Amino acid sequence: MNVLIIGSGAREHALAWGVARSSKVSTVFVAPGNGGTATMGGKVRNVAIKATDIDALLDFVERESIGLTVVGPEQPLEVGIVNRFREAGLTVVGPTAEAAQLETSKVFAKEFMKRHGIPTAGYEVFRDHASAKSFLESCASFPQVIKASGLCAGKGVVVAESREQALEAIHDFFESRVFGDAADEVVIEEFLSGQEASVFALTDGENYQLFLPAQDHKRIGEGDTGKNTGGMGAYAPAPLVTPEVMSRVEEEVIKPTLAGMKADGYAYTGFLYVGLMIDNGVSSVVEYNARLGDPETQVVVPMLKSDLFDAFIASVDGGLEDVPFEMQEGAAATVVMASAGYPDGYETGKAITIDPALNDMEDVLVFHAGTRRAGDNLVTSGGRVLSVTASGPSLKEALEKAYRGVAAIEFEGVVFRRDIGAKAL
Ligand code: AMP
Ligand code: GLY
């Protein structure tokens, strides 16, 4: 069967790598893909269609008789790619636009959790500057967490340590309109302390299978300092998510989320990403995403021993509860290599050199994000450039191998964190 993966990040490279391993898959197309998916060879090929160009994607799927489409990022979900594919009778992994509101509207997500008794921080919703301001002026304690409701590429959250910072954030949101319509509604919520981890489920709306729990590193700087990024590295499993924590998360979050969405008339299908704050074994939901995480996918997909393609098909056609979904022993880690200046402005077009010795490194995989082919060369084309993943019998060994992989790659101004996984060791 031919498969289409939609997106262009390292997450989509890892998904393409994962499904290409199945003997049942003939060709994996990635739209639009990147320099890595362009040069994987074998079954994987790029197709130059934007992730949100649904008409062109539908044409392509019919022309190439694609039997399965997997949606990577949130933007095509928000504009209803799954609705349109289903109307056309196609097999697609992802939630509808209505169900994806768990990610695309923080107000929807908070109200949903409150209605269904799912643990999350207490909150208020504001639709104008004046009422948000008077709320903050009467707040007895800080930090308070201020969130634009709509999609802001992970940048719409301010953990305000002081009243001044909080007032500045709501001014930016409502008056300077730095996020445009995405901040027409603003959530102000209680600050949660603890450690973060992410749990990912693949679901048909009722049954689900769990990937390994993972931990991301959101800040650009070592020791979790500096600006928030899309994610600078990850590892799985996250030891913080003990089997006891995981079973509570299933009972208190995953099951009620799926049942609640179904009861509300928005049966949730595809990937459910639950971002958690865990404090003394007690978890609260920080956010939902309607997709897999990036860079977490680059560790949770390589850790899956079972056939990913079979699981995707079962998640749409039925039988997900019986499909094998077994994990490798040990751990995986990924280190993101980014352009100088990221997450702010950065230059692109820098030549990337990869030492051929890397091909002989066992258990090391290089997933591309912001790369493109320029003639015979590979050059940078984005903020996050590469995600170097390795697995091993322990997290320590996985990290050592991943950093050996990183050392074999060069481009001008490369930035990466040297402390991925350090907290877990
Ligand atoms: P979100 O986009 O909602 O995941 O928020 C981005 C980041 O802000 C999270 O990964 C947390 O590090 C932080 N954050 C969000 N909400 C809270 C909260 N209620 N308490 C503490 N930190 C939070
Ligand atoms: N790694 C965080 C995200 O994908 O949203």
XYZ file of C-alpha atoms and ligand atoms in Angstrom:
453
model
C 0.000 0.000 0.000
C 1.109 3.581 -0.615
C 1.179 5.952 2.347
C 1.168 9.756 2.546
C 2.666 11.584 5.525
C 1.740 15.262 5.764
C 4.279 17.728 7.169
C 7.923 18.697 6.873
C 9.560 18.330 10.271
C 11.724 15.750 11.961
C 8.475 14.316 13.375
C 7.301 13.534 9.844
C 10.730 12.149 8.898
C 10.465 9.785 11.873
C 6.902 8.803 10.918
C 8.026 8.117 7.324
C 10.931 6.041 8.640
C 8.532 4.155 10.944
C 5.910 3.224 8.345
C 8.535 2.468 5.662
C 9.746 -0.396 7.866
C 6.490 -2.268 7.271
C 6.682 -4.917 4.559
C 3.100 -4.011 3.614
C 4.093 -0.496 2.541
C 5.241 0.114 -1.053
C 5.901 3.865 -1.260
C 5.813 6.541 1.436
C 5.208 10.047 0.100
C 5.898 13.021 2.350
C 4.163 16.338 1.585
C 6.101 18.573 1.449
C 8.876 16.739 3.371
C 12.429 18.034 3.796
C 16.013 17.353 2.720
C 16.068 14.185 4.804
C 12.908 12.624 3.440
C 14.118 13.618 -0.062
C 17.329 11.622 0.346
C 16.219 8.615 2.390
C 15.993 6.551 -0.764
C 14.234 3.204 -0.758
C 10.529 3.666 -0.474
C 10.400 7.304 0.674
C 9.812 10.284 -1.644
C 8.816 13.910 -1.279
C 5.885 15.500 -3.025
C 5.863 19.298 -3.311
C 2.438 20.070 -1.857
C 1.908 22.315 1.152
C 0.541 20.650 4.291
C -2.559 22.882 4.269
C -3.361 22.646 0.541
C -6.167 20.147 1.041
C -7.469 20.232 -2.549
C -4.054 19.430 -3.979
C -3.501 16.708 -1.362
C -6.869 15.113 -2.177
C -6.002 15.109 -5.909
C -2.638 13.544 -5.181
C -4.115 10.821 -2.963
C -6.569 9.813 -5.671
C -3.980 9.927 -8.454
C -1.388 7.844 -6.588
C -3.915 5.503 -4.960
C -2.750 6.295 -1.460
C -4.302 3.849 1.009
C -3.370 5.664 4.223
C -2.694 9.315 5.066
C -1.140 10.374 8.375
C -1.325 14.035 9.395
C 1.752 15.310 11.297
C 1.201 18.982 12.242
C -1.751 20.886 13.714
C -2.390 23.490 10.991
C -3.976 21.078 8.475
C -6.068 19.594 11.318
C -7.370 23.036 12.254
C -8.519 23.667 8.677
C -10.351 20.339 8.528
C -8.135 18.026 6.512
C -9.519 14.966 8.288
C -13.125 16.065 7.700
C -12.449 16.488 3.971
C -10.552 13.188 3.609
C -13.302 11.296 5.425
C -16.002 12.878 3.268
C -14.032 11.551 0.282
C -14.056 8.063 1.845
C -10.284 8.032 2.494
C -8.311 6.395 5.308
C -6.722 9.140 7.393
C -5.118 9.263 10.852
C -5.965 12.428 12.785
C -8.862 14.170 14.530
C -11.540 16.240 12.794
C -11.321 20.028 13.087
C -13.989 19.891 15.821
C -12.096 17.287 17.849
C -8.761 19.069 17.258
C -10.153 22.007 19.239
C -8.590 20.255 22.235
C -5.408 21.830 20.838
C -6.605 24.690 18.640
C -8.715 26.366 21.350
C -7.398 26.494 24.895
C -10.786 27.815 26.013
C -12.450 24.731 24.499
C -9.888 22.455 26.196
C -10.248 24.093 29.628
C -14.048 24.070 29.519
C -13.983 20.450 28.347
C -11.725 19.405 31.236
C -13.810 21.264 33.777
C -17.036 19.692 32.458
C -15.577 16.185 32.598
C -13.644 16.455 35.851
C -10.217 16.034 34.254
C -7.463 17.408 36.519
C -6.041 20.724 35.282
C -5.119 24.140 36.672
C -7.970 26.429 37.769
C -8.590 29.229 35.262
C -10.616 32.194 34.071
C -11.374 33.206 30.474
C -11.142 36.827 29.313
C -12.355 38.362 26.076
C -11.238 41.963 26.605
C -8.284 43.816 28.035
C -10.138 45.690 30.772
C -11.549 42.622 32.513
C -8.254 40.718 32.296
C -6.506 43.758 33.736
C -8.848 44.136 36.669
C -8.543 40.400 37.399
C -4.729 40.662 37.461
C -4.845 43.774 39.620
C -6.795 41.843 42.226
C -4.660 38.656 42.021
C -3.097 37.906 45.384
C -0.240 35.761 44.174
C 2.078 35.228 41.223
C 3.156 33.484 39.004
C 0.005 33.383 36.917
C 0.020 31.680 33.533
C -1.394 33.672 30.625
C -2.360 31.870 27.440
C -3.656 32.975 24.077
C -6.473 30.565 23.243
C -5.630 29.922 19.583
C -2.644 28.359 17.818
C 0.565 30.380 18.283
C 3.222 27.844 17.278
C 3.958 27.134 20.938
C 4.690 30.812 21.712
C 1.342 31.951 23.133
C 2.027 31.126 26.794
C 3.585 33.488 29.330
C 4.429 32.280 32.815
C 4.213 35.713 34.478
C 6.338 35.869 37.623
C 5.018 39.286 38.625
C 1.972 41.499 38.171
C 4.001 43.785 35.849
C 4.900 40.886 33.583
C 1.312 39.665 33.556
C -0.026 43.112 32.659
C 2.521 43.371 29.875
C 1.439 39.996 28.487
C -2.243 40.904 28.314
C -1.313 44.240 26.755
C 0.687 42.378 24.086
C -2.206 39.999 23.503
C -5.179 42.398 23.508
C -3.668 45.755 22.491
C -0.514 45.072 20.425
C -2.247 41.959 19.078
C 1.052 40.096 18.694
C -0.866 36.890 17.993
C -3.727 38.480 16.057
C -7.079 36.661 16.397
C -5.420 33.778 18.253
C -5.506 35.992 21.370
C -9.111 37.202 21.065
C -9.731 34.897 24.004
C -7.182 34.613 26.786
C -6.970 32.047 29.566
C -5.357 33.018 32.860
C -4.602 29.982 34.954
C -2.997 28.888 38.184
C 0.689 28.101 38.116
C 1.387 24.398 38.590
C 4.669 23.231 40.022
C 6.262 19.882 39.324
C 7.936 18.226 36.366
C 6.561 17.963 32.854
C 6.145 14.829 30.762
C 4.173 13.948 27.667
C 1.987 10.930 27.036
C 0.894 9.983 23.519
C -2.015 7.781 22.547
C -3.147 6.512 19.168
C -6.924 6.176 19.313
C -9.948 5.142 17.275
C -12.208 7.191 19.531
C -12.711 4.513 22.159
C -9.746 2.141 22.236
C -6.204 3.386 22.396
C -2.584 2.287 22.375
C 0.128 4.165 24.252
C 3.585 5.106 23.054
C 6.297 5.446 25.713
C 5.979 8.532 27.913
C 8.579 11.125 26.943
C 10.151 14.280 28.223
C 10.852 17.305 26.032
C 13.336 20.158 26.671
C 11.501 23.314 25.665
C 14.006 26.016 26.523
C 16.873 26.972 24.225
C 19.466 27.102 27.017
C 21.100 24.470 29.181
C 19.588 24.074 32.638
C 16.180 25.021 31.145
C 17.064 28.667 30.684
C 16.279 31.196 27.975
C 13.440 31.301 25.500
C 10.874 28.628 24.767
C 11.440 26.737 21.530
C 9.587 24.027 19.643
C 11.718 21.561 21.645
C 15.487 21.012 21.794
C 15.646 17.333 22.664
C 13.718 14.494 24.220
C 14.019 11.057 25.699
C 11.775 8.098 26.370
C 10.739 6.459 28.562
C 10.508 9.301 31.098
C 11.268 7.664 34.483
C 9.034 10.278 36.108
C 6.066 8.489 34.561
C 6.198 5.355 36.665
C 3.713 2.559 35.924
C 1.570 3.909 38.808
C 1.581 7.435 37.370
C 0.769 6.045 33.925
C -2.192 4.032 35.144
C -3.589 7.061 36.986
C -3.150 9.124 33.818
C -5.067 6.488 31.865
C -7.922 6.425 34.385
C -8.050 10.139 35.212
C -7.139 11.684 31.866
C -7.066 9.470 28.796
C -10.228 7.445 29.326
C -12.352 10.414 30.470
C -11.008 12.513 27.584
C -12.038 9.957 24.960
C -15.377 9.252 26.655
C -16.054 12.975 27.147
C -15.275 13.875 23.543
C -17.524 11.091 22.346
C -20.345 12.128 24.684
C -19.998 15.750 23.531
C -20.376 14.652 19.907
C -16.760 15.069 18.789
C -15.372 11.505 18.891
C -11.608 11.974 19.083
C -9.454 9.947 16.668
C -5.790 9.952 15.711
C -3.011 11.021 18.060
C -3.787 12.456 21.462
C -0.872 14.255 23.087
C -1.323 14.951 26.780
C 1.161 17.411 28.294
C 1.279 16.781 32.039
C 2.637 18.469 35.135
C 3.491 15.785 37.658
C 3.956 16.636 41.300
C 4.443 13.873 43.863
C 2.882 11.342 41.504
C -0.202 13.509 40.916
C -0.744 14.653 37.326
C -2.567 17.673 35.918
C -3.098 18.393 32.251
C -1.072 21.409 31.093
C -2.180 21.104 27.498
C -3.603 18.762 24.912
C -2.241 18.562 21.413
C -4.035 16.894 18.546
C -0.865 15.405 17.073
C 2.392 13.810 18.125
C 5.108 15.975 19.670
C 8.247 17.131 17.949
C 10.942 16.142 19.095
C 9.159 13.430 21.137
C 8.134 11.482 18.009
C 11.803 11.057 17.163
C 12.175 8.937 20.305
C 8.789 7.258 20.713
C 8.539 5.959 17.131
C 12.001 4.311 17.098
C 11.155 2.657 20.436
C 8.122 0.917 18.911
C 8.958 -2.649 17.969
C 5.572 -3.450 16.397
C 4.412 -2.523 12.911
C 3.382 1.147 12.984
C 1.532 0.847 9.691
C -0.676 -1.976 11.062
C -1.521 0.147 14.091
C -2.450 3.127 11.909
C -4.732 1.020 9.729
C -6.353 -0.565 12.795
C -6.915 2.877 14.313
C -9.150 3.714 11.350
C -10.584 0.348 10.257
C -11.013 -1.180 13.723
C -9.101 -3.724 15.764
C -6.796 -1.217 17.465
C -7.335 -2.940 20.815
C -5.886 -6.194 19.434
C -3.048 -4.890 17.286
C 0.449 -5.535 18.704
C 1.971 -2.345 20.120
C 5.170 -3.508 21.801
C 8.118 -1.375 22.827
C 11.843 -2.053 22.610
C 13.740 -2.575 25.841
C 15.982 0.282 26.928
C 15.660 3.946 26.032
C 16.006 6.454 23.226
C 17.182 10.055 23.199
C 17.210 12.748 20.566
C 19.278 15.941 20.414
C 18.053 18.806 18.227
C 20.670 20.746 16.243
C 19.423 24.269 15.507
C 20.520 27.369 13.598
C 22.348 30.208 15.406
C 19.759 32.699 16.671
C 16.861 30.228 16.936
C 14.125 30.653 18.304
C 14.477 34.249 17.079
C 15.809 35.191 13.658
C 18.417 32.963 12.005
C 20.164 32.619 8.663
C 19.551 29.696 6.344
C 21.440 28.155 3.421
C 24.407 26.941 5.530
C 26.089 23.835 4.129
C 25.633 20.750 6.328
C 28.402 18.161 6.434
C 27.796 14.719 7.835
C 30.808 12.491 8.503
C 30.231 9.223 6.594
C 31.316 7.396 9.779
C 27.861 8.241 11.086
C 26.348 5.660 8.736
C 28.253 2.969 10.615
C 27.150 4.119 14.061
C 24.774 1.522 15.354
C 21.335 2.617 16.577
C 21.842 6.240 15.483
C 19.218 7.887 13.257
C 19.383 11.396 11.859
C 15.934 12.909 11.341
C 15.815 16.134 9.361
C 13.674 19.215 9.980
C 14.900 22.492 8.418
C 17.061 21.031 5.663
C 16.820 21.052 1.899
C 18.795 19.679 -0.969
C 20.723 22.248 -3.032
C 22.198 20.330 -5.951
C 24.299 17.592 -4.405
C 24.554 19.411 -1.100
C 22.401 19.566 1.949
C 21.800 23.035 3.400
C 19.929 24.458 6.381
C 16.458 25.889 5.733
C 14.920 26.371 9.164
C 15.404 26.992 12.885
C 15.453 23.410 14.038
C 17.674 21.655 11.491
C 18.287 18.051 12.553
C 17.236 15.724 15.331
C 19.826 13.065 16.130
C 18.274 10.029 17.786
C 19.952 7.031 19.342
C 18.725 4.093 21.332
C 20.505 1.852 23.780
C 20.021 -0.485 26.711
C 19.921 2.518 29.059
C 19.243 6.234 28.739
C 22.898 6.922 29.514
C 24.050 4.814 26.575
C 21.378 6.254 24.273
C 22.543 9.769 25.129
C 26.214 8.928 24.610
C 25.436 7.548 21.169
C 23.220 10.488 20.235
C 25.968 12.962 21.180
C 28.501 10.922 19.169
C 26.134 11.341 16.231
C 25.882 15.083 16.863
C 29.699 15.340 16.884
C 29.780 13.887 13.361
C 27.630 16.707 11.942
C 28.624 20.290 11.256
C 27.117 23.482 9.958
C 27.999 27.114 10.615
C 26.593 28.432 13.890
C 25.100 25.131 15.049
C 23.402 25.304 18.450
C 22.402 22.341 20.593
C 21.927 21.593 24.281
C 24.542 19.441 25.949
C 22.266 18.513 28.850
C 19.482 16.549 27.177
C 18.348 13.833 29.581
C 20.694 15.059 32.316
C 17.856 15.452 34.821
C 16.791 11.843 34.376
C 20.269 10.375 34.907
P 1.273 25.052 26.798
O 1.401 25.590 25.401
O -0.076 25.225 27.389
O 1.830 23.691 26.926
O 2.314 25.878 27.672
C 3.683 25.955 27.351
C 4.543 25.730 28.555
O 4.225 26.682 29.564
C 4.325 24.376 29.218
O 5.071 23.379 28.617
C 4.765 24.679 30.636
O 6.172 24.640 30.741
C 4.308 26.086 30.854
N 2.981 26.099 31.482
C 1.777 26.119 30.869
N 0.764 26.120 31.760
C 1.338 26.086 32.975
C 0.822 26.093 34.314
N -0.483 26.160 34.577
N 1.717 26.054 35.329
C 3.050 26.032 35.094
N 3.586 26.053 33.867
C 2.756 26.074 32.808
N 7.464 19.174 21.750
C 6.329 19.962 21.976
C 5.332 19.947 20.932
O 5.429 19.227 19.953
O 4.355 20.655 21.064
